[in-house]
């Protein structure tokens, strides 16, 4: 007998899943599930009180700033799918894995909208003939304009063309894997290029 991955890798979850196979869900089942998280059921199509879990339901988010949204019922019942806007907001700020507590709010705003950054990047690429200066890769689509002196520590050099160099993603990752992110120096870069 061939067993599914779910059955082999997650036997307890598979037993719970088996209980739901062929089960009929009612509108009340759906309503009770979402109301535990303070959501409200706005609309769902039903046949004599039963719902098709492949259909969609319209749900109202508890956050008054968010609009009602449509979601597939099976995702709501089995995966706990909720408001995408709430989910994305929960990943912002200090909850974001890339959050840097050392940056001020002013630094964050400046980082998001440095006027001239795109132009700086293009000028670096053009100067380097759209070619990685470490390995010579010139196929494109994978280039990075790398700041030689750290972006974070040198605000006056952020848009200086001579502080940028073209690397492919692989070489760029190799540099940062070796020297870390932030506080990078020209000496580190020169050693990397040797």
PDB file of C-alpha atoms in Angstrom:
ATOM      1  CA  UNK A   1       0.000   0.000   0.000  1.00  0.00           C
ATOM      2  CA  UNK A   2       1.336   3.429  -0.955  1.00  0.00           C
ATOM      3  CA  UNK A   3       1.199   5.931   1.888  1.00  0.00           C
ATOM      4  CA  UNK A   4       1.060   9.684   1.367  1.00  0.00           C
ATOM      5  CA  UNK A   5       3.805  11.992   2.627  1.00  0.00           C
ATOM      6  CA  UNK A   6       1.357  13.519   5.058  1.00  0.00           C
ATOM      7  CA  UNK A   7       0.620  10.077   6.495  1.00  0.00           C
ATOM      8  CA  UNK A   8       4.325   9.131   6.742  1.00  0.00           C
ATOM      9  CA  UNK A   9       5.722  12.397   8.055  1.00  0.00           C
ATOM     10  CA  UNK A  10       2.855  13.669  10.201  1.00  0.00           C
ATOM     11  CA  UNK A  11       0.906  10.633  11.417  1.00  0.00           C
ATOM     12  CA  UNK A  12      -1.011  12.500  14.141  1.00  0.00           C
ATOM     13  CA  UNK A  13      -2.062  15.308  11.800  1.00  0.00           C
ATOM     14  CA  UNK A  14      -3.021  12.712   9.203  1.00  0.00           C
ATOM     15  CA  UNK A  15      -5.373  11.009  11.664  1.00  0.00           C
ATOM     16  CA  UNK A  16      -7.076  14.380  12.293  1.00  0.00           C
ATOM     17  CA  UNK A  17      -7.240  15.002   8.548  1.00  0.00           C
ATOM     18  CA  UNK A  18      -8.857  11.580   7.927  1.00  0.00           C
ATOM     19  CA  UNK A  19     -11.697  12.547  10.253  1.00  0.00           C
ATOM     20  CA  UNK A  20     -12.550  15.452   7.952  1.00  0.00           C
ATOM     21  CA  UNK A  21     -12.632  13.428   4.721  1.00  0.00           C
ATOM     22  CA  UNK A  22     -16.187  13.231   3.490  1.00  0.00           C
ATOM     23  CA  UNK A  23     -17.418  15.353   6.387  1.00  0.00           C
ATOM     24  CA  UNK A  24     -20.164  17.810   5.606  1.00  0.00           C
ATOM     25  CA  UNK A  25     -19.719  21.292   7.007  1.00  0.00           C
ATOM     26  CA  UNK A  26     -22.531  23.606   7.941  1.00  0.00           C
ATOM     27  CA  UNK A  27     -22.692  27.377   7.877  1.00  0.00           C
ATOM     28  CA  UNK A  28     -22.615  27.227  11.692  1.00  0.00           C
ATOM     29  CA  UNK A  29     -19.326  25.239  11.605  1.00  0.00           C
ATOM     30  CA  UNK A  30     -17.767  27.994   9.524  1.00  0.00           C
ATOM     31  CA  UNK A  31     -19.256  30.795  11.607  1.00  0.00           C
ATOM     32  CA  UNK A  32     -18.061  29.215  14.887  1.00  0.00           C
ATOM     33  CA  UNK A  33     -14.545  28.723  13.498  1.00  0.00           C
ATOM     34  CA  UNK A  34     -14.056  32.329  12.419  1.00  0.00           C
ATOM     35  CA  UNK A  35     -15.844  33.939  15.359  1.00  0.00           C
ATOM     36  CA  UNK A  36     -13.218  32.458  17.712  1.00  0.00           C
ATOM     37  CA  UNK A  37     -10.859  35.087  16.214  1.00  0.00           C
ATOM     38  CA  UNK A  38     -13.494  37.877  16.248  1.00  0.00           C
ATOM     39  CA  UNK A  39     -14.132  37.671  12.491  1.00  0.00           C
ATOM     40  CA  UNK A  40     -17.684  37.836  11.126  1.00  0.00           C
ATOM     41  CA  UNK A  41     -19.224  35.793   8.341  1.00  0.00           C
ATOM     42  CA  UNK A  42     -20.714  38.203   5.790  1.00  0.00           C
ATOM     43  CA  UNK A  43     -21.820  35.858   3.021  1.00  0.00           C
ATOM     44  CA  UNK A  44     -21.555  32.210   2.041  1.00  0.00           C
ATOM     45  CA  UNK A  45     -23.520  30.108  -0.416  1.00  0.00           C
ATOM     46  CA  UNK A  46     -25.184  27.134   1.188  1.00  0.00           C
ATOM     47  CA  UNK A  47     -27.531  24.334   0.284  1.00  0.00           C
ATOM     48  CA  UNK A  48     -29.962  23.586   3.090  1.00  0.00           C
ATOM     49  CA  UNK A  49     -27.433  24.845   5.652  1.00  0.00           C
ATOM     50  CA  UNK A  50     -24.463  22.889   4.242  1.00  0.00           C
ATOM     51  CA  UNK A  51     -21.485  24.440   2.456  1.00  0.00           C
ATOM     52  CA  UNK A  52     -19.050  23.280  -0.207  1.00  0.00           C
ATOM     53  CA  UNK A  53     -15.553  23.770   1.224  1.00  0.00           C
ATOM     54  CA  UNK A  54     -14.184  24.494  -2.271  1.00  0.00           C
ATOM     55  CA  UNK A  55     -16.403  27.587  -2.512  1.00  0.00           C
ATOM     56  CA  UNK A  56     -15.540  31.015  -1.180  1.00  0.00           C
ATOM     57  CA  UNK A  57     -16.976  32.939   1.729  1.00  0.00           C
ATOM     58  CA  UNK A  58     -16.925  36.669   2.402  1.00  0.00           C
ATOM     59  CA  UNK A  59     -15.492  37.474   5.819  1.00  0.00           C
ATOM     60  CA  UNK A  60     -15.332  40.730   7.782  1.00  0.00           C
ATOM     61  CA  UNK A  61     -12.007  41.455   9.501  1.00  0.00           C
ATOM     62  CA  UNK A  62     -12.112  42.656  13.141  1.00  0.00           C
ATOM     63  CA  UNK A  63      -9.820  45.562  12.153  1.00  0.00           C
ATOM     64  CA  UNK A  64     -12.234  48.344  11.094  1.00  0.00           C
ATOM     65  CA  UNK A  65      -9.610  49.769   8.704  1.00  0.00           C
ATOM     66  CA  UNK A  66      -9.703  46.592   6.609  1.00  0.00           C
ATOM     67  CA  UNK A  67     -12.413  45.725   4.132  1.00  0.00           C
ATOM     68  CA  UNK A  68     -14.294  42.452   4.010  1.00  0.00           C
ATOM     69  CA  UNK A  69     -12.448  39.855   1.969  1.00  0.00           C
ATOM     70  CA  UNK A  70     -13.184  36.660   0.099  1.00  0.00           C
ATOM     71  CA  UNK A  71     -11.454  33.391   1.022  1.00  0.00           C
ATOM     72  CA  UNK A  72     -11.705  29.724   0.094  1.00  0.00           C
ATOM     73  CA  UNK A  73     -13.606  27.908   2.833  1.00  0.00           C
ATOM     74  CA  UNK A  74     -11.199  24.959   3.052  1.00  0.00           C
ATOM     75  CA  UNK A  75      -8.366  27.402   3.837  1.00  0.00           C
ATOM     76  CA  UNK A  76     -10.428  29.014   6.572  1.00  0.00           C
ATOM     77  CA  UNK A  77     -11.437  25.730   8.195  1.00  0.00           C
ATOM     78  CA  UNK A  78      -8.239  23.692   7.842  1.00  0.00           C
ATOM     79  CA  UNK A  79      -5.374  26.190   7.617  1.00  0.00           C
ATOM     80  CA  UNK A  80      -6.695  29.057   9.686  1.00  0.00           C
ATOM     81  CA  UNK A  81      -6.438  31.513   6.775  1.00  0.00           C
ATOM     82  CA  UNK A  82      -7.411  34.982   7.919  1.00  0.00           C
ATOM     83  CA  UNK A  83      -7.102  38.596   6.700  1.00  0.00           C
ATOM     84  CA  UNK A  84      -4.004  39.058   4.510  1.00  0.00           C
ATOM     85  CA  UNK A  85      -3.671  42.724   5.482  1.00  0.00           C
ATOM     86  CA  UNK A  86      -3.542  41.793   9.182  1.00  0.00           C
ATOM     87  CA  UNK A  87      -0.985  39.095   8.394  1.00  0.00           C
ATOM     88  CA  UNK A  88       1.244  41.498   6.456  1.00  0.00           C
ATOM     89  CA  UNK A  89       0.978  44.119   9.203  1.00  0.00           C
ATOM     90  CA  UNK A  90       2.034  41.485  11.744  1.00  0.00           C
ATOM     91  CA  UNK A  91       5.291  41.041   9.798  1.00  0.00           C
ATOM     92  CA  UNK A  92       6.199  44.721   9.913  1.00  0.00           C
ATOM     93  CA  UNK A  93       8.491  46.621  12.239  1.00  0.00           C
ATOM     94  CA  UNK A  94      10.025  44.700  15.115  1.00  0.00           C
ATOM     95  CA  UNK A  95       8.296  41.464  14.022  1.00  0.00           C
ATOM     96  CA  UNK A  96      10.183  41.481  10.707  1.00  0.00           C
ATOM     97  CA  UNK A  97      13.156  39.071  10.643  1.00  0.00           C
ATOM     98  CA  UNK A  98      15.268  41.788   8.952  1.00  0.00           C
ATOM     99  CA  UNK A  99      14.426  44.448  11.550  1.00  0.00           C
ATOM    100  CA  UNK A 100      17.478  46.428  12.667  1.00  0.00           C
ATOM    101  CA  UNK A 101      16.920  48.022  16.107  1.00  0.00           C
ATOM    102  CA  UNK A 102      19.947  50.293  15.588  1.00  0.00           C
ATOM    103  CA  UNK A 103      18.230  52.299  12.818  1.00  0.00           C
ATOM    104  CA  UNK A 104      16.330  55.438  13.753  1.00  0.00           C
ATOM    105  CA  UNK A 105      12.906  56.140  12.270  1.00  0.00           C
ATOM    106  CA  UNK A 106      14.578  58.858  10.186  1.00  0.00           C
ATOM    107  CA  UNK A 107      17.033  56.271   8.777  1.00  0.00           C
ATOM    108  CA  UNK A 108      14.142  53.959   7.924  1.00  0.00           C
ATOM    109  CA  UNK A 109      12.256  56.669   6.030  1.00  0.00           C
ATOM    110  CA  UNK A 110      15.400  57.728   4.187  1.00  0.00           C
ATOM    111  CA  UNK A 111      16.200  54.146   3.239  1.00  0.00           C
ATOM    112  CA  UNK A 112      12.788  53.644   1.702  1.00  0.00           C
ATOM    113  CA  UNK A 113      13.018  56.690  -0.511  1.00  0.00           C
ATOM    114  CA  UNK A 114      16.563  57.785  -1.277  1.00  0.00           C
ATOM    115  CA  UNK A 115      16.141  60.140  -4.173  1.00  0.00           C
ATOM    116  CA  UNK A 116      18.609  59.216  -6.886  1.00  0.00           C
ATOM    117  CA  UNK A 117      19.302  55.652  -5.731  1.00  0.00           C
ATOM    118  CA  UNK A 118      18.019  54.094  -8.970  1.00  0.00           C
ATOM    119  CA  UNK A 119      20.112  56.538 -10.982  1.00  0.00           C
ATOM    120  CA  UNK A 120      23.201  55.698  -8.851  1.00  0.00           C
ATOM    121  CA  UNK A 121      22.682  51.998  -9.427  1.00  0.00           C
ATOM    122  CA  UNK A 122      22.296  52.450 -13.187  1.00  0.00           C
ATOM    123  CA  UNK A 123      25.454  54.619 -13.396  1.00  0.00           C
ATOM    124  CA  UNK A 124      27.431  51.945 -11.491  1.00  0.00           C
ATOM    125  CA  UNK A 125      26.166  49.248 -13.892  1.00  0.00           C
ATOM    126  CA  UNK A 126      26.988  51.378 -16.939  1.00  0.00           C
ATOM    127  CA  UNK A 127      30.492  52.225 -15.683  1.00  0.00           C
ATOM    128  CA  UNK A 128      31.145  48.499 -15.116  1.00  0.00           C
ATOM    129  CA  UNK A 129      29.614  47.578 -18.493  1.00  0.00           C
ATOM    130  CA  UNK A 130      26.857  45.538 -16.771  1.00  0.00           C
ATOM    131  CA  UNK A 131      29.472  42.952 -15.751  1.00  0.00           C
ATOM    132  CA  UNK A 132      30.332  41.436 -12.360  1.00  0.00           C
ATOM    133  CA  UNK A 133      33.729  42.849 -11.433  1.00  0.00           C
ATOM    134  CA  UNK A 134      34.654  39.710  -9.465  1.00  0.00           C
ATOM    135  CA  UNK A 135      33.820  36.811 -11.810  1.00  0.00           C
ATOM    136  CA  UNK A 136      33.037  38.511 -15.137  1.00  0.00           C
ATOM    137  CA  UNK A 137      29.389  37.342 -15.317  1.00  0.00           C
ATOM    138  CA  UNK A 138      27.627  39.519 -17.876  1.00  0.00           C
ATOM    139  CA  UNK A 139      24.439  37.612 -18.651  1.00  0.00           C
ATOM    140  CA  UNK A 140      22.307  40.132 -16.705  1.00  0.00           C
ATOM    141  CA  UNK A 141      19.224  39.775 -14.550  1.00  0.00           C
ATOM    142  CA  UNK A 142      21.336  38.878 -11.540  1.00  0.00           C
ATOM    143  CA  UNK A 143      23.420  42.004 -10.944  1.00  0.00           C
ATOM    144  CA  UNK A 144      23.726  43.984  -7.715  1.00  0.00           C
ATOM    145  CA  UNK A 145      25.201  47.464  -7.237  1.00  0.00           C
ATOM    146  CA  UNK A 146      27.257  46.883  -4.079  1.00  0.00           C
ATOM    147  CA  UNK A 147      28.300  49.684  -1.707  1.00  0.00           C
ATOM    148  CA  UNK A 148      32.043  49.318  -1.070  1.00  0.00           C
ATOM    149  CA  UNK A 149      31.954  51.448   2.086  1.00  0.00           C
ATOM    150  CA  UNK A 150      28.952  50.478   4.221  1.00  0.00           C
ATOM    151  CA  UNK A 151      25.617  52.070   3.280  1.00  0.00           C
ATOM    152  CA  UNK A 152      24.675  52.259   6.956  1.00  0.00           C
ATOM    153  CA  UNK A 153      27.838  53.922   8.258  1.00  0.00           C
ATOM    154  CA  UNK A 154      28.507  56.323   5.383  1.00  0.00           C
ATOM    155  CA  UNK A 155      25.421  58.384   4.508  1.00  0.00           C
ATOM    156  CA  UNK A 156      27.558  60.860   2.542  1.00  0.00           C
ATOM    157  CA  UNK A 157      28.835  58.043   0.260  1.00  0.00           C
ATOM    158  CA  UNK A 158      25.481  56.366  -0.410  1.00  0.00           C
ATOM    159  CA  UNK A 159      25.121  57.907  -3.863  1.00  0.00           C
ATOM    160  CA  UNK A 160      28.817  58.313  -4.725  1.00  0.00           C
ATOM    161  CA  UNK A 161      29.485  56.416  -7.957  1.00  0.00           C
ATOM    162  CA  UNK A 162      33.040  55.554  -6.837  1.00  0.00           C
ATOM    163  CA  UNK A 163      31.569  53.847  -3.740  1.00  0.00           C
ATOM    164  CA  UNK A 164      29.653  51.372  -5.896  1.00  0.00           C
ATOM    165  CA  UNK A 165      30.705  48.312  -7.840  1.00  0.00           C
ATOM    166  CA  UNK A 166      28.784  45.769  -9.899  1.00  0.00           C
ATOM    167  CA  UNK A 167      28.655  42.207  -8.577  1.00  0.00           C
ATOM    168  CA  UNK A 168      26.515  39.234  -9.546  1.00  0.00           C
ATOM    169  CA  UNK A 169      24.199  37.910  -6.826  1.00  0.00           C
ATOM    170  CA  UNK A 170      26.483  34.926  -6.158  1.00  0.00           C
ATOM    171  CA  UNK A 171      29.601  37.059  -5.616  1.00  0.00           C
ATOM    172  CA  UNK A 172      27.594  39.605  -3.611  1.00  0.00           C
ATOM    173  CA  UNK A 173      26.306  36.846  -1.311  1.00  0.00           C
ATOM    174  CA  UNK A 174      29.829  35.396  -1.016  1.00  0.00           C
ATOM    175  CA  UNK A 175      31.129  38.802   0.106  1.00  0.00           C
ATOM    176  CA  UNK A 176      28.440  39.248   2.766  1.00  0.00           C
ATOM    177  CA  UNK A 177      28.718  35.629   3.930  1.00  0.00           C
ATOM    178  CA  UNK A 178      32.417  36.263   4.554  1.00  0.00           C
ATOM    179  CA  UNK A 179      32.290  39.813   5.973  1.00  0.00           C
ATOM    180  CA  UNK A 180      28.719  40.143   7.232  1.00  0.00           C
ATOM    181  CA  UNK A 181      26.238  42.952   6.612  1.00  0.00           C
ATOM    182  CA  UNK A 182      26.843  46.513   7.740  1.00  0.00           C
ATOM    183  CA  UNK A 183      30.104  48.242   8.684  1.00  0.00           C
ATOM    184  CA  UNK A 184      31.792  46.899   5.550  1.00  0.00           C
ATOM    185  CA  UNK A 185      34.982  48.656   4.427  1.00  0.00           C
ATOM    186  CA  UNK A 186      37.060  49.209   1.302  1.00  0.00           C
ATOM    187  CA  UNK A 187      39.840  47.041   2.834  1.00  0.00           C
ATOM    188  CA  UNK A 188      37.426  44.106   3.175  1.00  0.00           C
ATOM    189  CA  UNK A 189      36.353  44.590  -0.415  1.00  0.00           C
ATOM    190  CA  UNK A 190      39.939  44.792  -1.700  1.00  0.00           C
ATOM    191  CA  UNK A 191      40.776  41.548   0.154  1.00  0.00           C
ATOM    192  CA  UNK A 192      37.667  39.923  -1.331  1.00  0.00           C
ATOM    193  CA  UNK A 193      38.683  40.929  -4.870  1.00  0.00           C
ATOM    194  CA  UNK A 194      42.193  39.396  -4.574  1.00  0.00           C
TER     195      UNK A 194
END
